[in-house]
Amino acid sequence: MELGMIGLGRMGANMAQRLQGGGIRVTGFDPGEQARAQVAAKGVAVVASLQALVQALPAPRVLWLMVPSKVVDATLEALLPLLSAGDVVVDGGNSWYRESQQRAGRCAAHQVDFVDCGTSGGVWGLQEGYCLMIGGEQAVVSRLSPLFQALAPAADRGWAHVGPVGAGHFSKMVHNGIEYGMMQAYAEGFALMEKKAEFALDLAQIAEVWRHGSVVRSWLLDLSADALRQNPALDGIAPYVEDSGEGRWTVSEAIDLDVPAPVITLSLLERLRSREDNSFTDRMLAAMRNEFGGHAIKRSDG
């Protein structure tokens, strides 16, 4: 089986290598010359344009997109006129499921099939395999099953056809919302222990203990233990946390469906709060406390 990988960043490059190691012939494309060169050095064939990529693949073609959600539409606009009836486009990035449903319609107008594949595994996926949540028509997903089996941790686990188009990215969206809440809980717990100076707790030691037999053990805890072992005081890490969109989409969906999701919502708000430098909110709170209670105000240097 052959596949064209569009987007050779960290995820796309690693996935191309894992696919090739699983017996799938991969040809890659990325608009960045450096990204192409790095993947070529790993033994993956690369081309310098979408047109060359399409020409390099036998029909019916399979094109896998691993690009940021904001450029999926532009990529499809350039790609679809080059494709033929029966070709398949897989979006393996973090797209909003509603947009995936719309993109499936655009592809159908060209007689091209569309599959949305929520992909989890991060930078460890090349070694450990990826968790894949797949949406699309059963016949199309079945035809692509060798790809999913090669990418997953094992051929019989770590991947599933979860429903029609949109279901894959919807499942991944909720997955990431849960991830936000879990990360926030770990972060708050370790912060509490770090603050308890009386006990001088070794956070790396405790994280390592929790990894074995504890009800809170998880891969996130494994990674936390590793991070604390390498950098116990987290020196040099700014208290600024980005979000990639899925948390916002999850909260919005919870509101639309009247499903209370306070933990996920608050974890998203904490990420937004982390980005506030010289927070107006906090300064306003200090000003109000001074007005009604005469509480002292700490003056800033500015």
Tab-separated table of C-alpha atoms in Angstrom:
chain	number	residue	atom	x	y	z
A	1	MET	CA	0.000	0.000	0.000
A	2	GLU	CA	1.185	3.532	-0.760
A	3	LEU	CA	0.403	6.854	0.854
A	4	GLY	CA	1.197	10.515	0.389
A	5	MET	CA	1.914	12.384	3.632
A	6	ILE	CA	1.231	16.131	3.447
A	7	GLY	CA	2.867	17.962	6.339
A	8	LEU	CA	6.235	16.792	7.628
A	9	GLY	CA	6.390	18.520	10.993
A	10	ARG	CA	7.057	16.557	14.180
A	11	MET	CA	3.911	14.439	13.929
A	12	GLY	CA	3.844	14.004	10.160
A	13	ALA	CA	7.526	13.141	9.915
A	14	ASN	CA	7.318	10.531	12.679
A	15	MET	CA	4.143	9.030	11.253
A	16	ALA	CA	5.737	8.753	7.818
A	17	GLN	CA	8.645	6.839	9.345
A	18	ARG	CA	6.383	4.521	11.361
A	19	LEU	CA	4.237	3.794	8.305
A	20	GLN	CA	7.292	3.008	6.236
A	21	GLY	CA	8.586	0.729	8.990
A	22	GLY	CA	5.216	-1.052	8.860
A	23	GLY	CA	5.508	-1.855	5.185
A	24	ILE	CA	3.670	1.147	3.753
A	25	ARG	CA	5.471	3.004	0.978
A	26	VAL	CA	5.325	6.714	1.856
A	27	THR	CA	6.012	9.779	-0.259
A	28	GLY	CA	6.038	13.042	1.674
A	29	PHE	CA	5.480	16.694	0.894
A	30	ASP	CA	5.964	19.812	2.982
A	31	PRO	CA	6.271	23.410	1.757
A	32	GLY	CA	9.372	23.766	3.932
A	33	GLU	CA	12.581	22.651	2.280
A	34	GLN	CA	14.233	21.917	5.630
A	35	ALA	CA	11.354	19.688	6.737
A	36	ARG	CA	11.593	17.731	3.488
A	37	ALA	CA	15.340	17.336	3.855
A	38	GLN	CA	15.058	16.048	7.425
A	39	VAL	CA	12.536	13.396	6.434
A	40	ALA	CA	14.496	12.418	3.334
A	41	ALA	CA	17.491	11.829	5.602
A	42	LYS	CA	15.370	9.234	7.446
A	43	GLY	CA	14.815	7.292	4.233
A	44	VAL	CA	11.384	8.610	3.253
A	45	ALA	CA	10.892	9.746	-0.360
A	46	VAL	CA	9.902	13.427	-0.651
A	47	VAL	CA	8.721	15.701	-3.445
A	48	ALA	CA	8.665	19.480	-3.758
A	49	SER	CA	5.017	20.085	-4.713
A	50	LEU	CA	1.495	18.747	-4.285
A	51	GLN	CA	1.302	18.070	-8.004
A	52	ALA	CA	4.459	15.965	-7.866
A	53	LEU	CA	3.056	14.102	-4.876
A	54	VAL	CA	-0.167	13.214	-6.689
A	55	GLN	CA	1.777	12.130	-9.759
A	56	ALA	CA	4.031	9.895	-7.655
A	57	LEU	CA	1.127	7.864	-6.247
A	58	PRO	CA	-0.793	5.085	-8.014
A	59	ALA	CA	-4.577	5.422	-8.284
A	60	PRO	CA	-6.673	5.213	-6.241
A	61	ARG	CA	-4.511	7.528	-4.157
A	62	VAL	CA	-4.450	8.001	-0.385
A	63	LEU	CA	-3.381	11.452	0.852
A	64	TRP	CA	-2.911	11.967	4.585
A	65	LEU	CA	-2.983	15.545	5.885
A	66	MET	CA	-0.926	16.330	9.000
A	67	VAL	CA	-1.139	20.111	8.843
A	68	PRO	CA	-2.438	22.738	11.316
A	69	SER	CA	-6.230	23.030	11.307
A	70	LYS	CA	-6.029	26.614	10.044
A	71	VAL	CA	-4.449	25.543	6.738
A	72	VAL	CA	-6.530	22.422	6.011
A	73	ASP	CA	-8.980	24.326	3.798
A	74	ALA	CA	-6.220	25.987	1.785
A	75	THR	CA	-4.492	22.624	1.373
A	76	LEU	CA	-7.702	20.990	0.176
A	77	GLU	CA	-8.356	23.841	-2.232
A	78	ALA	CA	-4.986	23.238	-3.857
A	79	LEU	CA	-5.180	19.442	-3.677
A	80	LEU	CA	-8.703	18.526	-4.818
A	81	PRO	CA	-8.349	19.695	-8.462
A	82	LEU	CA	-5.359	17.340	-8.772
A	83	LEU	CA	-7.210	14.241	-7.540
A	84	SER	CA	-9.355	11.662	-9.326
A	85	ALA	CA	-12.584	9.847	-8.478
A	86	GLY	CA	-11.943	7.168	-5.877
A	87	ASP	CA	-9.007	8.893	-4.197
A	88	VAL	CA	-9.116	9.313	-0.405
A	89	VAL	CA	-8.123	12.253	1.783
A	90	VAL	CA	-7.457	11.547	5.468
A	91	ASP	CA	-7.256	14.494	7.863
A	92	GLY	CA	-5.180	13.268	10.794
A	93	GLY	CA	-4.735	16.666	12.423
A	94	ASN	CA	-6.701	18.407	15.152
A	95	SER	CA	-9.597	19.789	13.130
A	96	TRP	CA	-12.997	20.837	14.464
A	97	TYR	CA	-15.418	18.029	13.687
A	98	ARG	CA	-18.028	20.346	12.122
A	99	GLU	CA	-15.444	21.553	9.622
A	100	SER	CA	-14.520	17.946	8.893
A	101	GLN	CA	-18.140	17.240	8.000
A	102	GLN	CA	-18.141	20.237	5.649
A	103	ARG	CA	-14.842	19.143	4.094
A	104	ALA	CA	-16.267	15.699	3.435
A	105	GLY	CA	-18.959	17.407	1.362
A	106	ARG	CA	-16.357	19.339	-0.610
A	107	CYS	CA	-14.451	16.142	-1.308
A	108	ALA	CA	-17.619	14.297	-2.317
A	109	ALA	CA	-18.246	16.940	-4.985
A	110	HIS	CA	-14.975	15.754	-6.572
A	111	GLN	CA	-15.908	12.073	-5.992
A	112	VAL	CA	-13.116	11.905	-3.438
A	113	ASP	CA	-13.659	10.114	-0.120
A	114	PHE	CA	-12.854	11.850	3.166
A	115	VAL	CA	-11.831	10.300	6.486
A	116	ASP	CA	-11.263	12.197	9.721
A	117	CYS	CA	-8.755	10.562	12.034
A	118	GLY	CA	-8.201	11.955	15.510
A	119	THR	CA	-4.578	11.140	16.308
A	120	SER	CA	-2.972	11.002	19.746
A	121	GLY	CA	0.567	10.022	20.607
A	122	GLY	CA	2.636	13.168	20.298
A	123	VAL	CA	6.389	12.891	19.880
A	124	TRP	CA	6.339	9.369	21.366
A	125	GLY	CA	4.150	7.953	18.605
A	126	LEU	CA	7.015	6.846	16.391
A	127	GLN	CA	8.258	4.534	19.131
A	128	GLU	CA	5.060	3.641	20.997
A	129	GLY	CA	2.426	3.879	18.273
A	130	TYR	CA	-0.539	6.212	17.888
A	131	CYS	CA	-4.084	6.134	19.231
A	132	LEU	CA	-6.432	6.616	16.274
A	133	MET	CA	-10.125	7.564	16.364
A	134	ILE	CA	-11.491	7.243	12.830
A	135	GLY	CA	-14.614	8.674	11.228
A	136	GLY	CA	-15.865	7.859	7.753
A	137	GLU	CA	-17.680	5.325	5.601
A	138	GLN	CA	-17.127	1.721	6.663
A	139	ALA	CA	-15.946	0.544	3.249
A	140	VAL	CA	-13.359	3.318	2.993
A	141	VAL	CA	-12.059	2.799	6.532
A	142	SER	CA	-11.777	-0.938	5.937
A	143	ARG	CA	-9.752	-0.343	2.796
A	144	LEU	CA	-7.356	1.859	4.766
A	145	SER	CA	-7.040	-0.533	7.715
A	146	PRO	CA	-3.401	-1.486	6.890
A	147	LEU	CA	-2.464	2.162	7.486
A	148	PHE	CA	-4.164	2.278	10.871
A	149	GLN	CA	-2.679	-1.053	11.896
A	150	ALA	CA	0.815	0.176	11.026
A	151	LEU	CA	0.386	3.418	12.977
A	152	ALA	CA	-1.299	1.966	16.065
A	153	PRO	CA	0.588	0.368	18.985
A	154	ALA	CA	-0.549	-3.008	17.631
A	155	ALA	CA	-2.658	-4.190	14.710
A	156	ASP	CA	-5.509	-5.213	17.022
A	157	ARG	CA	-5.612	-2.320	19.474
A	158	GLY	CA	-5.208	1.447	19.742
A	159	TRP	CA	-7.379	2.245	16.712
A	160	ALA	CA	-11.086	2.066	15.946
A	161	HIS	CA	-13.675	3.144	13.409
A	162	VAL	CA	-15.836	5.171	15.805
A	163	GLY	CA	-18.564	6.392	13.443
A	164	PRO	CA	-19.395	8.481	10.371
A	165	VAL	CA	-17.396	11.478	9.172
A	166	GLY	CA	-16.878	13.874	12.078
A	167	ALA	CA	-16.958	11.192	14.761
A	168	GLY	CA	-13.191	10.771	14.701
A	169	HIS	CA	-12.398	14.410	15.326
A	170	PHE	CA	-15.272	14.729	17.809
A	171	SER	CA	-13.834	11.858	19.865
A	172	LYS	CA	-10.354	13.383	19.715
A	173	MET	CA	-11.754	16.757	20.793
A	174	VAL	CA	-13.287	15.233	23.927
A	175	HIS	CA	-10.098	13.217	24.502
A	176	ASN	CA	-8.101	16.443	24.579
A	177	GLY	CA	-10.626	18.149	26.836
A	178	ILE	CA	-10.188	15.312	29.336
A	179	GLU	CA	-6.425	15.692	28.938
A	180	TYR	CA	-6.721	19.370	29.936
A	181	GLY	CA	-8.514	18.412	33.156
A	182	MET	CA	-6.050	15.651	34.039
A	183	MET	CA	-3.051	17.882	33.459
A	184	GLN	CA	-4.556	20.640	35.596
A	185	ALA	CA	-5.222	18.230	38.473
A	186	TYR	CA	-1.661	16.907	38.405
A	187	ALA	CA	-0.246	20.435	38.218
A	188	GLU	CA	-2.307	21.637	41.193
A	189	GLY	CA	-1.401	18.604	43.290
A	190	PHE	CA	2.324	18.949	42.680
A	191	ALA	CA	2.102	22.701	43.332
A	192	LEU	CA	0.473	21.978	46.694
A	193	MET	CA	3.260	19.573	47.646
A	194	GLU	CA	5.948	21.994	46.439
A	195	LYS	CA	4.472	24.687	48.686
A	196	LYS	CA	4.625	22.504	51.828
A	197	ALA	CA	8.154	23.584	52.817
A	198	GLU	CA	7.837	21.865	56.204
A	199	PHE	CA	8.274	18.435	54.599
A	200	ALA	CA	10.765	19.305	51.844
A	201	LEU	CA	9.054	16.766	49.609
A	202	ASP	CA	10.944	15.227	46.718
A	203	LEU	CA	8.359	15.618	43.977
A	204	ALA	CA	10.207	13.384	41.529
A	205	GLN	CA	10.308	10.646	44.154
A	206	ILE	CA	6.582	10.930	44.868
A	207	ALA	CA	5.709	10.962	41.180
A	208	GLU	CA	7.761	7.800	40.735
A	209	VAL	CA	5.998	6.114	43.666
A	210	TRP	CA	2.580	7.022	42.259
A	211	ARG	CA	3.479	5.408	38.930
A	212	HIS	CA	3.253	1.928	40.491
A	213	GLY	CA	-0.011	0.650	41.934
A	214	SER	CA	-1.639	4.064	42.469
A	215	VAL	CA	-5.131	4.779	41.186
A	216	VAL	CA	-3.808	8.041	39.677
A	217	ARG	CA	-1.107	6.370	37.569
A	218	SER	CA	-1.154	7.282	33.893
A	219	TRP	CA	1.108	8.112	30.980
A	220	LEU	CA	0.800	11.789	31.907
A	221	LEU	CA	2.146	10.896	35.341
A	222	ASP	CA	5.001	8.961	33.712
A	223	LEU	CA	5.910	12.069	31.721
A	224	SER	CA	5.532	14.267	34.825
A	225	ALA	CA	7.895	12.030	36.771
A	226	ASP	CA	10.434	12.233	33.964
A	227	ALA	CA	10.163	16.039	33.791
A	228	LEU	CA	10.613	16.415	37.571
A	229	ARG	CA	13.541	14.018	37.591
A	230	GLN	CA	15.335	16.080	34.938
A	231	ASN	CA	14.385	19.499	36.336
A	232	PRO	CA	13.023	19.295	39.930
A	233	ALA	CA	12.424	23.043	40.283
A	234	LEU	CA	11.220	23.460	36.679
A	235	ASP	CA	13.898	26.110	36.220
A	236	GLY	CA	13.734	28.090	33.015
A	237	ILE	CA	10.102	27.200	32.252
A	238	ALA	CA	7.811	30.212	31.905
A	239	PRO	CA	4.351	29.953	33.537
A	240	TYR	CA	2.650	30.283	30.154
A	241	VAL	CA	0.459	27.482	28.789
A	242	GLU	CA	-0.868	27.438	25.230
A	243	ASP	CA	-3.992	25.662	24.052
A	244	SER	CA	-4.412	24.186	20.597
A	245	GLY	CA	-8.175	24.670	20.300
A	246	GLU	CA	-9.684	21.345	21.334
A	247	GLY	CA	-10.347	22.482	24.910
A	248	ARG	CA	-12.321	25.475	23.640
A	249	TRP	CA	-14.294	23.291	21.247
A	250	THR	CA	-15.035	20.789	24.020
A	251	VAL	CA	-16.349	23.499	26.338
A	252	SER	CA	-18.464	24.978	23.552
A	253	GLU	CA	-19.920	21.567	22.744
A	254	ALA	CA	-20.691	20.936	26.419
A	255	ILE	CA	-22.647	24.194	26.523
A	256	ASP	CA	-24.526	23.342	23.317
A	257	LEU	CA	-25.464	19.889	24.662
A	258	ASP	CA	-26.302	21.121	28.194
A	259	VAL	CA	-23.629	18.848	29.664
A	260	PRO	CA	-21.942	20.287	32.782
A	261	ALA	CA	-18.159	20.080	32.316
A	262	PRO	CA	-16.739	22.289	35.091
A	263	VAL	CA	-13.332	20.607	35.359
A	264	ILE	CA	-12.561	20.858	31.657
A	265	THR	CA	-13.897	24.422	31.544
A	266	LEU	CA	-11.819	25.586	34.513
A	267	SER	CA	-8.695	23.894	33.179
A	268	LEU	CA	-9.114	25.864	29.942
A	269	LEU	CA	-9.609	29.099	31.882
A	270	GLU	CA	-6.445	28.383	33.882
A	271	ARG	CA	-4.505	28.139	30.627
A	272	LEU	CA	-5.868	31.502	29.548
A	273	ARG	CA	-5.007	32.960	32.936
A	274	SER	CA	-1.418	31.728	32.663
A	275	ARG	CA	-0.867	34.109	29.768
A	276	GLU	CA	-1.806	37.270	31.632
A	277	ASP	CA	1.173	39.435	32.404
A	278	ASN	CA	0.359	42.157	34.939
A	279	SER	CA	-3.247	40.896	35.074
A	280	PHE	CA	-5.867	43.665	34.981
A	281	THR	CA	-8.285	41.306	36.739
A	282	ASP	CA	-5.990	40.861	39.732
A	283	ARG	CA	-5.185	44.567	39.882
A	284	MET	CA	-8.914	45.329	39.836
A	285	LEU	CA	-9.490	42.912	42.718
A	286	ALA	CA	-6.736	44.587	44.757
A	287	ALA	CA	-8.241	48.008	44.056
A	288	MET	CA	-11.716	46.891	45.204
A	289	ARG	CA	-10.339	45.371	48.430
A	290	ASN	CA	-8.624	48.686	49.134
A	291	GLU	CA	-11.812	50.651	48.464
A	292	PHE	CA	-14.181	48.669	50.681
A	293	GLY	CA	-11.824	47.480	53.410
A	294	GLY	CA	-8.808	49.728	53.313
A	295	HIS	CA	-6.574	46.734	52.572
A	296	ALA	CA	-3.054	47.651	51.562
A	297	ILE	CA	-2.085	47.627	47.895
A	298	LYS	CA	1.263	46.255	46.771
A	299	ARG	CA	2.785	48.763	44.381
A	300	SER	CA	4.293	47.507	41.129
A	301	ASP	CA	7.629	48.742	39.839
A	302	GLY	CA	5.893	50.141	36.771
